[in-house]
PDB file of C-alpha atoms in Angstrom:
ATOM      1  CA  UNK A  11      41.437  62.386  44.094  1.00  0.00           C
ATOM      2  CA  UNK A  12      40.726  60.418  46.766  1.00  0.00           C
ATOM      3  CA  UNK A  13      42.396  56.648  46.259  1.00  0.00           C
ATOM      4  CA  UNK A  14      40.637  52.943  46.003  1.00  0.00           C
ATOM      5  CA  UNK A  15      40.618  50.938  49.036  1.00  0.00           C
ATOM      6  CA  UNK A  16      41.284  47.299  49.710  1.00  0.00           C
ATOM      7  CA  UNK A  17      39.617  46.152  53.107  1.00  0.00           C
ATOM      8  CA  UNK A  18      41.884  43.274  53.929  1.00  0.00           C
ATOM      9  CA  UNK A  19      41.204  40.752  56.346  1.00  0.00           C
ATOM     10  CA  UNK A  20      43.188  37.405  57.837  1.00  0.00           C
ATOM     11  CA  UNK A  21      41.021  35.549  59.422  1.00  0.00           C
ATOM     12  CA  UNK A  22      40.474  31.691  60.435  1.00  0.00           C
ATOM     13  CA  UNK A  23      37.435  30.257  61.875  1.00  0.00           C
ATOM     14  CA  UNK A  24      35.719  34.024  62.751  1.00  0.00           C
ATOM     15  CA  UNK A  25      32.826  33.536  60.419  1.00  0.00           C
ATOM     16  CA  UNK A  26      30.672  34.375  63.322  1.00  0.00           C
ATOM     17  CA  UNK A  27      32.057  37.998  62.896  1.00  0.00           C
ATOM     18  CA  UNK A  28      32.706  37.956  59.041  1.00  0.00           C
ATOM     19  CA  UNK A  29      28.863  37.013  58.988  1.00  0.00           C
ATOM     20  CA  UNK A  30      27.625  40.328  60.185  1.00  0.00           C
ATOM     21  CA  UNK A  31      30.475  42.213  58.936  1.00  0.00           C
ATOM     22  CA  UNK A  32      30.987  41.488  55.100  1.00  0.00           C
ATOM     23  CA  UNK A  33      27.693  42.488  53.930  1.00  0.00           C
ATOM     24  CA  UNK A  34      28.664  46.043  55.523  1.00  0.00           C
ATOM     25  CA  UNK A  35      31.707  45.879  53.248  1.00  0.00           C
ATOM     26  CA  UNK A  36      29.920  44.573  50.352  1.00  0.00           C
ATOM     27  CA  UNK A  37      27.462  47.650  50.763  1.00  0.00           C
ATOM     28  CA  UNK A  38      30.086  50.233  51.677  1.00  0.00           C
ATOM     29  CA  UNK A  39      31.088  52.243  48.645  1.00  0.00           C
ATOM     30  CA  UNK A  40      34.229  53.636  49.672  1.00  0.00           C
ATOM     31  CA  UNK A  41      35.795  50.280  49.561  1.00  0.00           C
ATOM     32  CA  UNK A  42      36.803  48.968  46.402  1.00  0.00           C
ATOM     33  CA  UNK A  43      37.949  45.247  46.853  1.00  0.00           C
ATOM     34  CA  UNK A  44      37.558  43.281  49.979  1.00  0.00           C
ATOM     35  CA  UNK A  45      40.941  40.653  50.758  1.00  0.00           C
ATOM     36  CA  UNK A  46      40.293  37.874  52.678  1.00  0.00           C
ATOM     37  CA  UNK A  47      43.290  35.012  53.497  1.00  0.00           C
ATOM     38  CA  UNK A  48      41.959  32.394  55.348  1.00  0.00           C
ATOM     39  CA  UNK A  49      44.360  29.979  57.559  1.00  0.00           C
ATOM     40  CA  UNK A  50      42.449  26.647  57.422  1.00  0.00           C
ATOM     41  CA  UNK A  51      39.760  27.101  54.918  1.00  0.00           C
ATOM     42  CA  UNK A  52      36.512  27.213  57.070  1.00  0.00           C
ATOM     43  CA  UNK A  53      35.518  30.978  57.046  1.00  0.00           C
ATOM     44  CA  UNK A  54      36.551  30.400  53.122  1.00  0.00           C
ATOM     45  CA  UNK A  55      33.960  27.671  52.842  1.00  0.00           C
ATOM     46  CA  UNK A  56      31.329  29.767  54.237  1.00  0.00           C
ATOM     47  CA  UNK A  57      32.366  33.000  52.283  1.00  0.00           C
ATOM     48  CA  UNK A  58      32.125  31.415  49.021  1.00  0.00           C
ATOM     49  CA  UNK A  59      28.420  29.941  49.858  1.00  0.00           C
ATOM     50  CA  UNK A  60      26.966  33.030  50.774  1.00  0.00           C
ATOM     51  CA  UNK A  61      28.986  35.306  48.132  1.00  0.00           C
ATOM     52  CA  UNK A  62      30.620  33.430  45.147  1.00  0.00           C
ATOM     53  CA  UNK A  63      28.594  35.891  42.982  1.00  0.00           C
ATOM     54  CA  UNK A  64      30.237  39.277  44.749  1.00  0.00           C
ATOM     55  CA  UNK A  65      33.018  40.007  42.607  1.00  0.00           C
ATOM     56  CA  UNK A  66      34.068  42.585  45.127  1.00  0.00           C
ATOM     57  CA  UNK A  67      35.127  39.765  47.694  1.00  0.00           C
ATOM     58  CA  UNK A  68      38.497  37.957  47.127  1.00  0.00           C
ATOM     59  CA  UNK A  69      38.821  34.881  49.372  1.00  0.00           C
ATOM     60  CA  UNK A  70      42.399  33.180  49.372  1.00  0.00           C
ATOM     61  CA  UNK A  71      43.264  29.996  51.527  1.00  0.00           C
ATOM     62  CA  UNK A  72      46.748  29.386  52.780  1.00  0.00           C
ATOM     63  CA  UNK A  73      48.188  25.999  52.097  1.00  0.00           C
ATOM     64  CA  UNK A  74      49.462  25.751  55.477  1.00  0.00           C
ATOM     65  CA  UNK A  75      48.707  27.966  58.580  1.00  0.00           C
ATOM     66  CA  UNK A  76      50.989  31.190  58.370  1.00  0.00           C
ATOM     67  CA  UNK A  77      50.082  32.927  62.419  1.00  0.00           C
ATOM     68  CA  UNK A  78      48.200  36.519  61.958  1.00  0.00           C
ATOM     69  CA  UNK A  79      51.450  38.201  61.614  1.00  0.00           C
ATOM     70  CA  UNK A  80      52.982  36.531  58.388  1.00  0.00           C
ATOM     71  CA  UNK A  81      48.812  36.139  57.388  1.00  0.00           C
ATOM     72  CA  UNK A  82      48.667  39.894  57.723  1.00  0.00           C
ATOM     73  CA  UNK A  83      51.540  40.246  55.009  1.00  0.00           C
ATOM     74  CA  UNK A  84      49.774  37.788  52.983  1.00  0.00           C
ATOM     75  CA  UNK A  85      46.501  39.501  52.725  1.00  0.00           C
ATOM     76  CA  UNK A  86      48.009  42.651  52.129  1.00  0.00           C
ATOM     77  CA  UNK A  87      50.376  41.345  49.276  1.00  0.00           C
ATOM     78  CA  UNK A  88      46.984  40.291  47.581  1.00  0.00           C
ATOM     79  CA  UNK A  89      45.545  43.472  47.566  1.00  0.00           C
ATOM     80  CA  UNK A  90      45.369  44.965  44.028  1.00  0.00           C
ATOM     81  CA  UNK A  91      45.164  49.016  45.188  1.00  0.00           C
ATOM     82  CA  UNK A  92      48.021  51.097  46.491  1.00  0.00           C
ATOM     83  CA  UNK A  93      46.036  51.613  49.932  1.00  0.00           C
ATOM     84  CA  UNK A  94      44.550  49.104  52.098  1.00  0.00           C
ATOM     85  CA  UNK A  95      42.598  48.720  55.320  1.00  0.00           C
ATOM     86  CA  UNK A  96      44.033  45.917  57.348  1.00  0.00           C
ATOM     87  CA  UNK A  97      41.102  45.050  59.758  1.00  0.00           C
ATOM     88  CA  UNK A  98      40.897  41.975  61.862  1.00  0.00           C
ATOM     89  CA  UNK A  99      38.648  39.781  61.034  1.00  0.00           C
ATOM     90  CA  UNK A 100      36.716  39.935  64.671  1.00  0.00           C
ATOM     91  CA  UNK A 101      36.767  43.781  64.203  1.00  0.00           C
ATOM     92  CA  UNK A 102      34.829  46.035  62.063  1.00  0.00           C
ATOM     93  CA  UNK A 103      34.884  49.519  60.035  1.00  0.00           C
ATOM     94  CA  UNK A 104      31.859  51.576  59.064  1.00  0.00           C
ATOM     95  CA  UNK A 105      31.368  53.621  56.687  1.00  0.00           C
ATOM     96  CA  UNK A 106      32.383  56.837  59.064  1.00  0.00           C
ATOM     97  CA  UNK A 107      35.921  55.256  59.025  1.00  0.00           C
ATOM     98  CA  UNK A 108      36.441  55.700  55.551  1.00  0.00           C
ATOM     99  CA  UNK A 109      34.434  58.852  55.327  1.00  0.00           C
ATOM    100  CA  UNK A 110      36.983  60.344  58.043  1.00  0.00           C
ATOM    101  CA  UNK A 111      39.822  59.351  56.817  1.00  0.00           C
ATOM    102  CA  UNK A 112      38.810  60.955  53.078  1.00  0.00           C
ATOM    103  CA  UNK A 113      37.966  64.489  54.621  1.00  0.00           C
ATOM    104  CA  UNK A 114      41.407  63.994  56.749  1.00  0.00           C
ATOM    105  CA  UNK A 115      43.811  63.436  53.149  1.00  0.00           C
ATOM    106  CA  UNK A 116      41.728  66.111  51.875  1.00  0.00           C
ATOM    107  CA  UNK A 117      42.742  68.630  54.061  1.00  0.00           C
ATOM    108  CA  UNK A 118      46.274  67.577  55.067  1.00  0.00           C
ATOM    109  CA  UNK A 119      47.319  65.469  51.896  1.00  0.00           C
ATOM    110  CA  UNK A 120      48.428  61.781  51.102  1.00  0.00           C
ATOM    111  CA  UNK A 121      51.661  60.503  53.074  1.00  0.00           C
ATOM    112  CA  UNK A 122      53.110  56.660  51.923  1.00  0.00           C
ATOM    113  CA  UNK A 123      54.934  57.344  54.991  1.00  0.00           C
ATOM    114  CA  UNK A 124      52.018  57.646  56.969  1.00  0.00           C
ATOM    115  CA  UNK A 125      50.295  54.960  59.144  1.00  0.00           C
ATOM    116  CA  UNK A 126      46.706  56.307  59.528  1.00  0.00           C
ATOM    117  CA  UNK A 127      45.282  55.297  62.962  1.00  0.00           C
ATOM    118  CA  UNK A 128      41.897  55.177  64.449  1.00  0.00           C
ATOM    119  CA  UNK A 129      41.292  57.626  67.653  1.00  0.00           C
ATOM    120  CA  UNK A 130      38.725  55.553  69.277  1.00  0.00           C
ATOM    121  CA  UNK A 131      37.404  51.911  69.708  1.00  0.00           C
ATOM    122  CA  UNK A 132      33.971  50.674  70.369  1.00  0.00           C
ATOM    123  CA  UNK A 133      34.079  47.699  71.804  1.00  0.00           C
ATOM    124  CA  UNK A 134      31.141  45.468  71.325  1.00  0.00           C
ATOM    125  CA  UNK A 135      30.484  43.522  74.488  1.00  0.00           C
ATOM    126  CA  UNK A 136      32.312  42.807  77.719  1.00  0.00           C
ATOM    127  CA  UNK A 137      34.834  45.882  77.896  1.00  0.00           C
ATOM    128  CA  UNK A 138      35.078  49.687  78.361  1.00  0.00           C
ATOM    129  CA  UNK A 139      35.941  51.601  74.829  1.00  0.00           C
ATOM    130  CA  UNK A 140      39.504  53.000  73.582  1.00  0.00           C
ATOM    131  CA  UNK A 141      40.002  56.456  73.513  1.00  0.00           C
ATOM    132  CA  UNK A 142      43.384  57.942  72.097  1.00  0.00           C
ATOM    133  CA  UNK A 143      41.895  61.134  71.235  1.00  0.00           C
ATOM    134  CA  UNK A 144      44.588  62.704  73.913  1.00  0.00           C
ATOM    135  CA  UNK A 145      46.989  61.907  70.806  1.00  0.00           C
ATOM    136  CA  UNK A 146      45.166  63.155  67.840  1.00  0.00           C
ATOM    137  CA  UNK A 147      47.355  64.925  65.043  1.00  0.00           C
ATOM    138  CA  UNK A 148      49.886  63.753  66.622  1.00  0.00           C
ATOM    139  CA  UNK A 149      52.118  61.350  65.220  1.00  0.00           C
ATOM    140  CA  UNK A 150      54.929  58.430  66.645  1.00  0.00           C
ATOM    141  CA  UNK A 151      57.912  58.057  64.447  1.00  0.00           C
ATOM    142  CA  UNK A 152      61.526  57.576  64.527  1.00  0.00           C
ATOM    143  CA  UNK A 153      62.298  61.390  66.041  1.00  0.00           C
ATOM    144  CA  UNK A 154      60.046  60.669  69.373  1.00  0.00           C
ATOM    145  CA  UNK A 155      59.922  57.027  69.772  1.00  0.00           C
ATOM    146  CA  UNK A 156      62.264  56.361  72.208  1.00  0.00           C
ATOM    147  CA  UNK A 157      60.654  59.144  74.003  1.00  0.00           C
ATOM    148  CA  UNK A 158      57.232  57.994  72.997  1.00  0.00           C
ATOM    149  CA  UNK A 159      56.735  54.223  72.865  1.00  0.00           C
ATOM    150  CA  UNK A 160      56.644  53.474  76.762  1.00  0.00           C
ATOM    151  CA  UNK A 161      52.980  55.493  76.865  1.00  0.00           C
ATOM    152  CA  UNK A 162      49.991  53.872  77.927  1.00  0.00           C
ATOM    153  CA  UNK A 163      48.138  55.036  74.617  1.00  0.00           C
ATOM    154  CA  UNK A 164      50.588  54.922  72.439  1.00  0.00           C
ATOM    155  CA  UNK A 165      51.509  51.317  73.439  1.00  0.00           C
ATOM    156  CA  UNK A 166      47.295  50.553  73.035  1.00  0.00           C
ATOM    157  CA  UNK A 167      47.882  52.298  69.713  1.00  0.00           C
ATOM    158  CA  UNK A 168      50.828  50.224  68.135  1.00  0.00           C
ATOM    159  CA  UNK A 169      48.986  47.129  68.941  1.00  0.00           C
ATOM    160  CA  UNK A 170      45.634  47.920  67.572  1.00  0.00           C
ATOM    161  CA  UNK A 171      46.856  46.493  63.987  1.00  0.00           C
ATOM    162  CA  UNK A 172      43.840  48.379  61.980  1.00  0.00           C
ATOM    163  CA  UNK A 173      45.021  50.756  59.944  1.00  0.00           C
ATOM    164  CA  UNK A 174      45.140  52.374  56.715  1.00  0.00           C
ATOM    165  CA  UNK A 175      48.739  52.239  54.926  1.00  0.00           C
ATOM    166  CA  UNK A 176      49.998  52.481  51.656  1.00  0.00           C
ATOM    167  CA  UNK A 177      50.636  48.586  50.010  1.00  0.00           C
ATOM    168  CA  UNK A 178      54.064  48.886  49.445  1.00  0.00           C
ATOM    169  CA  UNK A 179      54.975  50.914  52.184  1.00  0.00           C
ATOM    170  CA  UNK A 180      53.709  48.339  54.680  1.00  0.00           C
ATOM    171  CA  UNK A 181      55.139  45.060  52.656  1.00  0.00           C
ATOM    172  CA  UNK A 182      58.728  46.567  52.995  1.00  0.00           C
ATOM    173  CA  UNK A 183      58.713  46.878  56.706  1.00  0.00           C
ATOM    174  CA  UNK A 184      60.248  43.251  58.085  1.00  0.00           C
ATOM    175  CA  UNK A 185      61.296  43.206  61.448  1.00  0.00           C
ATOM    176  CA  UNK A 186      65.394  42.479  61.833  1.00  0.00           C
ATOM    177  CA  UNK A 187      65.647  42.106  64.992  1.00  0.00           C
ATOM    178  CA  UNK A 188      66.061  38.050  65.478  1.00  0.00           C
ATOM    179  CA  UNK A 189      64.463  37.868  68.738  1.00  0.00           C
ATOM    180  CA  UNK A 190      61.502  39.172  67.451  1.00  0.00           C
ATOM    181  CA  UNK A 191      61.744  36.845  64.159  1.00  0.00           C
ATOM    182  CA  UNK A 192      61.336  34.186  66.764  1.00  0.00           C
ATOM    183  CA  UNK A 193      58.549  35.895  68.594  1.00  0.00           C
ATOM    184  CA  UNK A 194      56.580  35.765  64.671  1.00  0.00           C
ATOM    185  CA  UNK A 195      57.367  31.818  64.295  1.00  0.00           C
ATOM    186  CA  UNK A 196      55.430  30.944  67.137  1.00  0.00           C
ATOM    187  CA  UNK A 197      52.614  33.382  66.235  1.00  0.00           C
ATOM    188  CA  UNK A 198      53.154  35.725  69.505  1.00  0.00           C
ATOM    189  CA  UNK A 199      50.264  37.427  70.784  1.00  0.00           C
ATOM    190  CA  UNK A 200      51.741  40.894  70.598  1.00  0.00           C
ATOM    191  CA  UNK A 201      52.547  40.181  67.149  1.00  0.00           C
ATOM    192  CA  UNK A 202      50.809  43.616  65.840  1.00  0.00           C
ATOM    193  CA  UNK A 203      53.756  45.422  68.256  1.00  0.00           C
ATOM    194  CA  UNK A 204      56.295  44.081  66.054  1.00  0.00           C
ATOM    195  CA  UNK A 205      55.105  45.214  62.871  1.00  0.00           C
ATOM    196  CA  UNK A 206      54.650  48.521  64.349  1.00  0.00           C
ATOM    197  CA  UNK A 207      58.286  48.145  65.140  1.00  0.00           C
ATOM    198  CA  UNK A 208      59.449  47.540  61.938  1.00  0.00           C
ATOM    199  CA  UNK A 209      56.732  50.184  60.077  1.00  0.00           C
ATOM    200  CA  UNK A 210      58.655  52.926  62.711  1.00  0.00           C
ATOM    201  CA  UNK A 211      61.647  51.475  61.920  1.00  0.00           C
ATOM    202  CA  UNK A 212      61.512  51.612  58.336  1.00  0.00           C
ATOM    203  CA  UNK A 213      60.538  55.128  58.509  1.00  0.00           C
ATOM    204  CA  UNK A 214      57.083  55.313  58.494  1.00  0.00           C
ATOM    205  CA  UNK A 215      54.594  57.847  60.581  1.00  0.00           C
ATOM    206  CA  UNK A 216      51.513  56.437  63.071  1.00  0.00           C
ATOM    207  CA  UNK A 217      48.985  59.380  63.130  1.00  0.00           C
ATOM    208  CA  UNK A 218      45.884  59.058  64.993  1.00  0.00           C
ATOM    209  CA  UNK A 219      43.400  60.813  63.100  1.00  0.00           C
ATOM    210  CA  UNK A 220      40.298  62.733  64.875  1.00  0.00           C
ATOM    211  CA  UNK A 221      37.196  60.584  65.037  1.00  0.00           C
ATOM    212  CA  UNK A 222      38.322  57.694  63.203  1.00  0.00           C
ATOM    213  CA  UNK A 223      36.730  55.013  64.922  1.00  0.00           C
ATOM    214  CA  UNK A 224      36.465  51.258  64.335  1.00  0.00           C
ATOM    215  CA  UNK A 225      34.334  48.018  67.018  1.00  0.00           C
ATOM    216  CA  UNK A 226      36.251  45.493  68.115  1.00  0.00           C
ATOM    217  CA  UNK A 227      34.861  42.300  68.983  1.00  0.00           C
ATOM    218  CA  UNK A 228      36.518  40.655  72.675  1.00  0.00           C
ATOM    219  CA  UNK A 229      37.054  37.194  70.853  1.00  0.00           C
ATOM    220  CA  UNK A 230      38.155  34.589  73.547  1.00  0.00           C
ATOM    221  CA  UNK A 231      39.486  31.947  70.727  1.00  0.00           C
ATOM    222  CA  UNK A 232      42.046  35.134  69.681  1.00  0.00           C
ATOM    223  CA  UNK A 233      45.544  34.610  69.723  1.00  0.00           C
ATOM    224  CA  UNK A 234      46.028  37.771  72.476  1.00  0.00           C
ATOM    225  CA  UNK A 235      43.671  35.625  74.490  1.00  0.00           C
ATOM    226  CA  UNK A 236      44.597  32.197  74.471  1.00  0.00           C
ATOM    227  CA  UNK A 237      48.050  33.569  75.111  1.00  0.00           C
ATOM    228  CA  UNK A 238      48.204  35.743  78.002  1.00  0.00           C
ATOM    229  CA  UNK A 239      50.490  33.790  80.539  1.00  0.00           C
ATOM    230  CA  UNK A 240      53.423  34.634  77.548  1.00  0.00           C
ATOM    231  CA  UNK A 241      52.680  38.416  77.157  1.00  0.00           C
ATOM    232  CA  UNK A 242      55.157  39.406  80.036  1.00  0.00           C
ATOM    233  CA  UNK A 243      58.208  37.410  78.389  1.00  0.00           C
ATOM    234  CA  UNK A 244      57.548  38.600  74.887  1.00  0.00           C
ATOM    235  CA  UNK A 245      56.671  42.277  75.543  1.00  0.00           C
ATOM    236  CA  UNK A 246      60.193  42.342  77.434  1.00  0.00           C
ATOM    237  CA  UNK A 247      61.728  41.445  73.981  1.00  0.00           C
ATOM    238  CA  UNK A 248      59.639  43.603  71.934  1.00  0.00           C
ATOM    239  CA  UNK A 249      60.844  46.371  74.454  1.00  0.00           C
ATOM    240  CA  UNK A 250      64.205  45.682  73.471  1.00  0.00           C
ATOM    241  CA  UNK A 251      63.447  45.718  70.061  1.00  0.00           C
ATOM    242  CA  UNK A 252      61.844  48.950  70.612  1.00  0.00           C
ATOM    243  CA  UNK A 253      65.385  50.598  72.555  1.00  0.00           C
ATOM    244  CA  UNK A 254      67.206  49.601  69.355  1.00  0.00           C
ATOM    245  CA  UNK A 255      64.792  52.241  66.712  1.00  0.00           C
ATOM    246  CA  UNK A 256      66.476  55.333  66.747  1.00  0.00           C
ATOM    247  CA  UNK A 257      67.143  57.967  64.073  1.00  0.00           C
TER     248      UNK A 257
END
């Protein structure tokens, strides 16, 4: 029996993606419940004028601004199914993403331990496409990492951040390492690299699965891009994060 899905989304001031993208949700009828936290309240605003009615669509403000990695945790914790699709809100997941992802369970069964990755990104303006297809079936854990984590895909992988998990398998992962605590106080832009760290760490399986594909939106106002002159300095701590997950 293939599970219910929560599509859950952190978001703040993106409504100029959520826009285009929520009705999509809305219509989609593999997805059960849609999450949204919002960090200041205005994508909120919006989503409650154009769909107090949908009782599909959960929107949640945060009484003070958490960063998109503790947000992520929120909007997960919110979720009421076992399985969720954490999506960023500038990004976007048709109905062939969930369609995939059911024939792939079908055939190989339902992990908790298993991070399901997308194989390919469409980006929507401004940039070439993903492709990790070169790693499909394959999966990163705590037996290869070391040997793993350094490749160009894999890296591109890890910090993709859309994904389908199980809930409670995703809420236990919290990074330890207090560097990279620090790095999630100030909101780093590679923040989606240290939950991957932790989800590895913890025990937990990325798999890219075959034709799984999601559109990402190149949003300047993101935190990746209004942060770039820090990416050096915090990916060299996230790497040594990264040399301490072993088996």
């Amino acid at each position: 029996m293939t599970p219910s899905i929560s599509v859950c989304i952190p978001t703040m001031n993106r409504w100029q993606y959520l826009k285009d993208s929520l009705p999509k949700y809305i219509e989609n009828p593999h997805i059960d419940e849609i999450v949204i936290c919002d960090e200041n309240g205005f994508d909120a605003l919006q989503i409650k004028l154009h769909y107090s009615t949908c009782e599909k669509v959960k929107v949640h403000i945060n009484s003070s601004p958490l960063g998109a990695g503790k947000n992520k945790m929120n909007v997960v914790a919110k979720a009421k199914n076992a399985w969720v699709a954490l999506l960023d809100s500038d990004n976007f997941a048709d109905v062939d993403y969930f369609t995939t992802w059911q024939a792939y369970i079908a055939t190989h069964g339902l992990d908790q331990n298993t991070v399901y990755a997308p194989s390919v990104c469409h980006v929507k303006e401004g940039h070439a496409n993903f492709d990790y297809s070169k790693h499909n079936n394959k999966a990163l854990n705590k037996a290869n990492f070391q040997q793993s984590y350094r490749d160009g895909l894999w890296e591109m992988i890890l910090n993709t951040g859309n994904f389908i998990v199980h809930r409670e398998s995703y809420l236990k992962a919290i990074p330890s390492h207090p560097a990279v605590l620090s790095l999630l106080e100030r909101n780093s832009p590679i923040e989606a690299y240290l939950k991957a760290g932790a989800l590895i760490e913890h025990g937990l399986n990325y798999r890219v699965i075959p034709d799984m594909k999601w559109y990402h939106g190149i949003n300047k106002q993101s935190v990746y891009s209004q942060n770039e002159d820090l990416l050096d300095a915090d990916r060299s701590i996230v790497w040594s994060y990264f040399a301490t997950i072993t088996e």
